[in-house]
mmCIF file of C-alpha atoms in Angstrom:
data_model
loop_
_atom_site.group_PDB
_atom_site.id
_atom_site.type_symbol
_atom_site.label_atom_id
_atom_site.label_comp_id
_atom_site.label_asym_id
_atom_site.label_seq_id
_atom_site.Cartn_x
_atom_site.Cartn_y
_atom_site.Cartn_z
ATOM 1 C CA MET A 1 -23.694 -1.788 17.284
ATOM 2 C CA ALA A 2 -21.747 -2.558 14.122
ATOM 3 C CA ALA A 3 -18.183 -3.763 14.527
ATOM 4 C CA ALA A 4 -15.518 -1.179 13.802
ATOM 5 C CA GLN A 5 -13.876 -1.409 10.423
ATOM 6 C CA VAL A 6 -10.324 -2.731 10.566
ATOM 7 C CA ALA A 7 -7.564 -1.398 8.319
ATOM 8 C CA LEU A 8 -4.105 -2.917 7.848
ATOM 9 C CA VAL A 9 -1.489 -0.375 6.723
ATOM 10 C CA THR A 10 1.906 -1.849 5.921
ATOM 11 C CA GLY A 11 4.872 0.353 6.729
ATOM 12 C CA GLY A 12 2.554 2.498 8.814
ATOM 13 C CA ASN A 13 5.137 3.583 11.363
ATOM 14 C CA ARG A 14 6.392 6.527 9.322
ATOM 15 C CA GLY A 15 5.988 8.627 6.191
ATOM 16 C CA ILE A 16 2.926 8.293 4.008
ATOM 17 C CA GLY A 17 1.875 5.118 5.826
ATOM 18 C CA PHE A 18 1.729 6.905 9.164
ATOM 19 C CA ALA A 19 -0.274 9.766 7.627
ATOM 20 C CA ILE A 20 -2.698 7.225 6.118
ATOM 21 C CA ALA A 21 -3.085 5.599 9.537
ATOM 22 C CA GLN A 22 -3.712 9.012 11.117
ATOM 23 C CA GLN A 23 -6.417 9.898 8.621
ATOM 24 C CA LEU A 24 -8.130 6.510 8.816
ATOM 25 C CA GLY A 25 -7.999 6.610 12.607
ATOM 26 C CA ALA A 26 -9.583 10.049 12.613
ATOM 27 C CA ARG A 27 -12.526 8.513 10.721
ATOM 28 C CA GLY A 28 -13.138 6.011 13.509
ATOM 29 C CA ILE A 29 -11.511 3.072 11.701
ATOM 30 C CA ARG A 30 -9.411 0.692 13.785
ATOM 31 C CA VAL A 31 -5.916 0.911 12.363
ATOM 32 C CA VAL A 32 -3.359 -1.879 12.516
ATOM 33 C CA ILE A 33 0.015 -0.670 11.303
ATOM 34 C CA THR A 34 2.967 -2.878 10.495
ATOM 35 C CA ALA A 35 6.653 -2.223 10.919
ATOM 36 C CA ARG A 36 9.790 -4.318 10.551
ATOM 37 C CA ASN A 37 11.069 -2.821 13.795
ATOM 38 C CA ALA A 38 8.579 -3.580 16.570
ATOM 39 C CA ALA A 39 9.817 -0.758 18.822
ATOM 40 C CA GLN A 40 9.335 1.814 16.058
ATOM 41 C CA GLY A 41 5.896 0.410 15.391
ATOM 42 C CA GLU A 42 4.867 0.697 19.025
ATOM 43 C CA ALA A 43 6.140 4.290 19.170
ATOM 44 C CA ALA A 44 4.000 5.138 16.150
ATOM 45 C CA VAL A 45 0.979 3.435 17.750
ATOM 46 C CA ALA A 46 1.469 5.500 20.899
ATOM 47 C CA ALA A 47 1.394 8.684 18.809
ATOM 48 C CA LEU A 48 -1.748 7.536 16.993
ATOM 49 C CA GLN A 49 -3.473 6.625 20.245
ATOM 50 C CA ALA A 50 -2.536 9.982 21.774
ATOM 51 C CA ALA A 51 -4.473 11.590 18.914
ATOM 52 C CA GLY A 52 -7.501 9.446 19.738
ATOM 53 C CA ALA A 53 -7.102 6.637 17.211
ATOM 54 C CA ASP A 54 -7.888 2.991 17.910
ATOM 55 C CA ALA A 55 -4.429 1.862 16.814
ATOM 56 C CA HIS A 56 -2.442 -1.359 17.051
ATOM 57 C CA CYS A 57 0.830 -2.715 15.681
ATOM 58 C CA LEU A 58 2.080 -5.935 14.128
ATOM 59 C CA GLN A 59 5.693 -6.774 13.396
ATOM 60 C CA LEU A 60 6.001 -7.566 9.695
ATOM 61 C CA ASP A 61 8.780 -7.918 7.176
ATOM 62 C CA VAL A 62 6.843 -7.527 3.934
ATOM 63 C CA ALA A 63 9.645 -9.257 2.030
ATOM 64 C CA ASP A 64 9.375 -12.458 4.096
ATOM 65 C CA ALA A 65 6.623 -14.969 3.337
ATOM 66 C CA ALA A 66 6.582 -16.539 6.809
ATOM 67 C CA SER A 67 6.370 -13.089 8.391
ATOM 68 C CA ARG A 68 3.419 -12.217 6.140
ATOM 69 C CA GLN A 69 1.571 -15.406 7.081
ATOM 70 C CA GLN A 70 2.184 -14.889 10.785
ATOM 71 C CA ALA A 71 1.070 -11.243 10.713
ATOM 72 C CA VAL A 72 -2.175 -12.060 8.890
ATOM 73 C CA ALA A 73 -2.951 -14.907 11.300
ATOM 74 C CA GLN A 74 -2.366 -12.584 14.270
ATOM 75 C CA LEU A 75 -4.486 -9.851 12.690
ATOM 76 C CA LEU A 76 -7.497 -12.067 12.054
ATOM 77 C CA GLN A 77 -7.237 -13.748 15.440
ATOM 78 C CA ALA A 78 -7.046 -10.439 17.315
ATOM 79 C CA HIS A 79 -9.572 -8.426 15.318
ATOM 80 C CA GLY A 80 -11.758 -10.992 13.588
ATOM 81 C CA ARG A 81 -12.111 -9.101 10.313
ATOM 82 C CA ILE A 82 -10.308 -7.025 7.697
ATOM 83 C CA ASP A 83 -12.011 -4.232 5.801
ATOM 84 C CA ILE A 84 -9.101 -2.291 4.337
ATOM 85 C CA LEU A 85 -5.641 -3.364 3.166
ATOM 86 C CA VAL A 86 -3.226 -0.576 2.267
ATOM 87 C CA ASN A 87 -0.082 -1.989 0.673
ATOM 88 C CA ASN A 88 2.088 0.998 1.499
ATOM 89 C CA ALA A 89 5.465 -0.500 2.456
ATOM 90 C CA GLY A 90 8.001 -0.203 -0.342
ATOM 91 C CA VAL A 91 11.666 0.223 -1.176
ATOM 92 C CA ALA A 92 13.683 2.120 -3.774
ATOM 93 C CA LEU A 93 17.077 0.444 -3.835
ATOM 94 C CA ASP A 94 18.318 1.703 -7.194
ATOM 95 C CA LYS A 95 17.635 5.433 -7.265
ATOM 96 C CA TRP A 96 18.539 6.661 -10.763
ATOM 97 C CA VAL A 97 20.838 3.711 -11.490
ATOM 98 C CA PRO A 98 20.885 3.232 -15.294
ATOM 99 C CA THR A 99 18.912 0.202 -16.420
ATOM 100 C CA GLN A 100 21.954 -1.229 -18.201
ATOM 101 C CA GLN A 101 23.801 -1.286 -14.878
ATOM 102 C CA LEU A 102 20.949 -2.689 -12.784
ATOM 103 C CA ASP A 103 22.033 -5.467 -10.422
ATOM 104 C CA LEU A 104 19.622 -8.399 -10.714
ATOM 105 C CA ASP A 105 19.820 -9.042 -6.989
ATOM 106 C CA VAL A 106 18.603 -5.485 -6.415
ATOM 107 C CA LEU A 107 15.729 -6.123 -8.811
ATOM 108 C CA ARG A 108 14.809 -9.339 -6.975
ATOM 109 C CA ALA A 109 14.872 -7.612 -3.584
ATOM 110 C CA THR A 110 12.775 -4.736 -4.900
ATOM 111 C CA MET A 111 10.175 -7.049 -6.378
ATOM 112 C CA GLU A 112 9.981 -9.060 -3.140
ATOM 113 C CA THR A 113 8.909 -5.990 -1.175
ATOM 114 C CA ASN A 114 7.064 -3.941 -3.786
ATOM 115 C CA LEU A 115 5.228 -6.707 -5.667
ATOM 116 C CA TYR A 116 5.419 -10.190 -4.144
ATOM 117 C CA GLY A 117 4.637 -8.930 -0.642
ATOM 118 C CA PRO A 118 1.499 -7.016 -1.669
ATOM 119 C CA LEU A 119 0.354 -9.914 -3.860
ATOM 120 C CA HIS A 120 0.745 -12.426 -1.036
ATOM 121 C CA LEU A 121 -1.043 -10.191 1.479
ATOM 122 C CA CYS A 122 -3.942 -9.844 -0.949
ATOM 123 C CA GLN A 123 -4.071 -13.620 -1.365
ATOM 124 C CA LEU A 124 -4.038 -14.130 2.404
ATOM 125 C CA LEU A 125 -6.687 -11.514 3.218
ATOM 126 C CA LEU A 126 -9.127 -11.790 0.326
ATOM 127 C CA PRO A 127 -10.851 -14.902 1.736
ATOM 128 C CA ALA A 128 -11.869 -12.876 4.809
ATOM 129 C CA MET A 129 -13.053 -10.000 2.621
ATOM 130 C CA ARG A 130 -15.062 -12.404 0.473
ATOM 131 C CA ALA A 131 -16.646 -13.926 3.584
ATOM 132 C CA GLN A 132 -17.671 -10.430 4.725
ATOM 133 C CA GLY A 133 -18.834 -9.474 1.233
ATOM 134 C CA ARG A 134 -16.875 -6.244 1.433
ATOM 135 C CA GLY A 135 -13.315 -4.896 1.324
ATOM 136 C CA ARG A 136 -11.018 -2.226 0.015
ATOM 137 C CA ILE A 137 -7.462 -2.830 -1.254
ATOM 138 C CA VAL A 138 -5.201 0.125 -2.002
ATOM 139 C CA ASN A 139 -1.800 -0.408 -3.604
ATOM 140 C CA LEU A 140 0.667 2.465 -3.223
ATOM 141 C CA SER A 141 2.110 2.909 -6.682
ATOM 142 C CA SER A 142 3.996 5.827 -8.244
ATOM 143 C CA GLU A 143 3.890 8.149 -11.213
ATOM 144 C CA LEU A 144 7.209 6.548 -12.146
ATOM 145 C CA GLY A 145 5.342 3.284 -12.635
ATOM 146 C CA SER A 146 3.266 4.824 -15.411
ATOM 147 C CA LEU A 147 4.250 3.805 -18.943
ATOM 148 C CA SER A 148 3.568 7.408 -19.963
ATOM 149 C CA ALA A 149 6.489 8.506 -17.738
ATOM 150 C CA SER A 150 8.991 7.090 -20.217
ATOM 151 C CA ASN A 151 10.831 10.320 -20.956
ATOM 152 C CA MET A 152 13.563 9.569 -18.416
ATOM 153 C CA GLY A 153 15.579 6.486 -17.569
ATOM 154 C CA GLY A 154 16.986 4.972 -14.418
ATOM 155 C CA SER A 155 15.504 3.551 -11.216
ATOM 156 C CA ALA A 156 14.472 0.556 -13.289
ATOM 157 C CA ALA A 157 13.872 -1.855 -10.411
ATOM 158 C CA TYR A 158 11.634 0.581 -8.541
ATOM 159 C CA ARG A 159 9.761 1.615 -11.656
ATOM 160 C CA MET A 160 9.248 -1.911 -12.974
ATOM 161 C CA SER A 161 7.971 -3.007 -9.567
ATOM 162 C CA LYS A 162 5.367 -0.241 -9.524
ATOM 163 C CA THR A 163 4.288 -0.947 -13.113
ATOM 164 C CA ALA A 164 3.828 -4.586 -12.117
ATOM 165 C CA LEU A 165 1.883 -3.499 -9.023
ATOM 166 C CA ASN A 166 -0.461 -1.576 -11.308
ATOM 167 C CA MET A 167 -1.052 -4.724 -13.361
ATOM 168 C CA LEU A 168 -1.709 -6.673 -10.152
ATOM 169 C CA THR A 169 -4.340 -4.059 -9.302
ATOM 170 C CA ARG A 170 -6.040 -4.470 -12.680
ATOM 171 C CA LEU A 171 -5.999 -8.268 -12.563
ATOM 172 C CA LEU A 172 -7.415 -8.513 -9.046
ATOM 173 C CA ALA A 173 -10.191 -6.073 -9.879
ATOM 174 C CA LEU A 174 -11.144 -8.130 -12.934
ATOM 175 C CA GLU A 175 -11.112 -11.378 -10.951
ATOM 176 C CA LEU A 176 -13.270 -9.848 -8.209
ATOM 177 C CA LYS A 177 -16.146 -8.782 -10.430
ATOM 178 C CA ASP A 178 -18.253 -11.420 -8.684
ATOM 179 C CA SER A 179 -17.648 -9.534 -5.414
ATOM 180 C CA PRO A 180 -18.785 -6.026 -6.391
ATOM 181 C CA ASP A 181 -18.149 -4.499 -2.978
ATOM 182 C CA ILE A 182 -14.487 -5.526 -2.904
ATOM 183 C CA LEU A 183 -12.711 -2.647 -4.625
ATOM 184 C CA VAL A 184 -9.033 -2.745 -5.647
ATOM 185 C CA ASN A 185 -7.220 0.394 -6.775
ATOM 186 C CA ALA A 186 -3.738 1.877 -7.064
ATOM 187 C CA ALA A 187 -2.718 5.331 -5.867
ATOM 188 C CA ALA A 188 0.047 7.662 -6.989
ATOM 189 C CA PRO A 189 0.696 9.892 -3.971
ATOM 190 C CA GLY A 190 3.001 12.303 -5.788
ATOM 191 C CA TRP A 191 6.489 13.410 -4.816
ATOM 192 C CA VAL A 192 6.287 13.465 -1.027
ATOM 193 C CA LYS A 193 8.697 14.534 1.707
ATOM 194 C CA THR A 194 9.659 11.126 3.094
ATOM 195 C CA GLU A 195 12.829 9.140 3.614
ATOM 196 C CA LEU A 196 12.354 7.873 0.056
ATOM 197 C CA GLY A 197 11.209 11.152 -1.506
ATOM 198 C CA GLY A 198 13.747 13.435 0.160
ATOM 199 C CA ASP A 199 13.518 16.943 1.566
ATOM 200 C CA ASP A 200 13.117 18.634 -1.841
ATOM 201 C CA ALA A 201 9.747 17.000 -2.466
ATOM 202 C CA PRO A 202 6.897 19.532 -2.706
ATOM 203 C CA ARG A 203 4.186 17.477 -0.982
ATOM 204 C CA SER A 204 3.629 16.730 2.672
ATOM 205 C CA THR A 205 2.878 13.225 3.893
ATOM 206 C CA GLU A 206 -0.664 14.394 4.664
ATOM 207 C CA GLU A 207 -1.121 15.406 1.027
ATOM 208 C CA GLY A 208 0.395 12.131 -0.133
ATOM 209 C CA ALA A 209 -2.034 10.185 2.050
ATOM 210 C CA HIS A 210 -5.141 11.909 0.711
ATOM 211 C CA THR A 211 -5.837 9.771 -2.358
ATOM 212 C CA PRO A 212 -4.977 6.429 -0.676
ATOM 213 C CA VAL A 213 -7.419 7.282 2.137
ATOM 214 C CA TRP A 214 -10.070 8.304 -0.381
ATOM 215 C CA LEU A 215 -9.682 4.927 -2.101
ATOM 216 C CA ALA A 216 -9.672 3.064 1.216
ATOM 217 C CA THR A 217 -13.003 4.605 2.173
ATOM 218 C CA LEU A 218 -14.851 4.470 -1.157
ATOM 219 C CA PRO A 219 -18.585 3.835 -0.859
ATOM 220 C CA ALA A 220 -20.271 0.858 -2.479
ATOM 221 C CA GLY A 221 -20.314 1.269 -6.232
ATOM 222 C CA GLY A 222 -16.993 3.108 -6.281
ATOM 223 C CA PRO A 223 -14.347 2.526 -8.930
ATOM 224 C CA SER A 224 -12.221 -0.611 -9.009
ATOM 225 C CA GLY A 225 -9.178 -1.465 -11.082
ATOM 226 C CA GLY A 226 -8.065 2.140 -11.453
ATOM 227 C CA PHE A 227 -4.890 4.165 -10.982
ATOM 228 C CA PHE A 228 -5.507 7.520 -9.285
ATOM 229 C CA ARG A 229 -3.728 10.681 -8.260
ATOM 230 C CA ASP A 230 -5.555 13.505 -6.461
ATOM 231 C CA GLU A 231 -8.840 11.562 -6.809
ATOM 232 C CA ALA A 232 -8.510 11.614 -10.602
ATOM 233 C CA ALA A 233 -7.571 8.845 -13.028
ATOM 234 C CA TYR A 234 -3.855 8.792 -13.830
ATOM 235 C CA PRO A 235 -2.407 7.333 -17.074
ATOM 236 C CA TRP A 236 -1.247 3.741 -16.860
#
């Protein structure tokens, strides 16, 4: 019997991350969620398990390099493989702050979580994916990271971090052409009702999770190096 696929979903204790974990778990994929707060992570795991998912939790501060290294070591020791990495955890610390007033410390903190963390996790987990000859990496981006969404200002730190995450997606996909069954893509989930998106957002977390889950479960020969919303290419 083939080993169960293992998915790591950062920030999977709530919001879009939790919905992604639910949908992957419903497909029979073992889901390992991460949370900064271990108690919140375990509560989310209990809810996932109650719905029938094979779910587990790791404590992880995505903005901390030592925490990232420890979490990956624990993951590979406990589960022996990694098939899917969903870089979902993110922050928006400068909502609609004008670019000219952006605090550089806020920019640094945003980049640490939204860019450096995902990059480091990819670096740590890609050797295992290469050894398996297969893997899926999904980076949770945003429409606001698209250069075509330049008709409004503000939220510069958040938006720059997501634009950079898109470039990371493109670069990794290009560098992994010698591993054709390791696919790397970015997803724009839309404006979703979450702590970040607010109550006025038109989309549910389940709707926001749809495209990331589609990318996480692409068959061999699927696209790589793309930016997608609702299973369709979205402008860079």
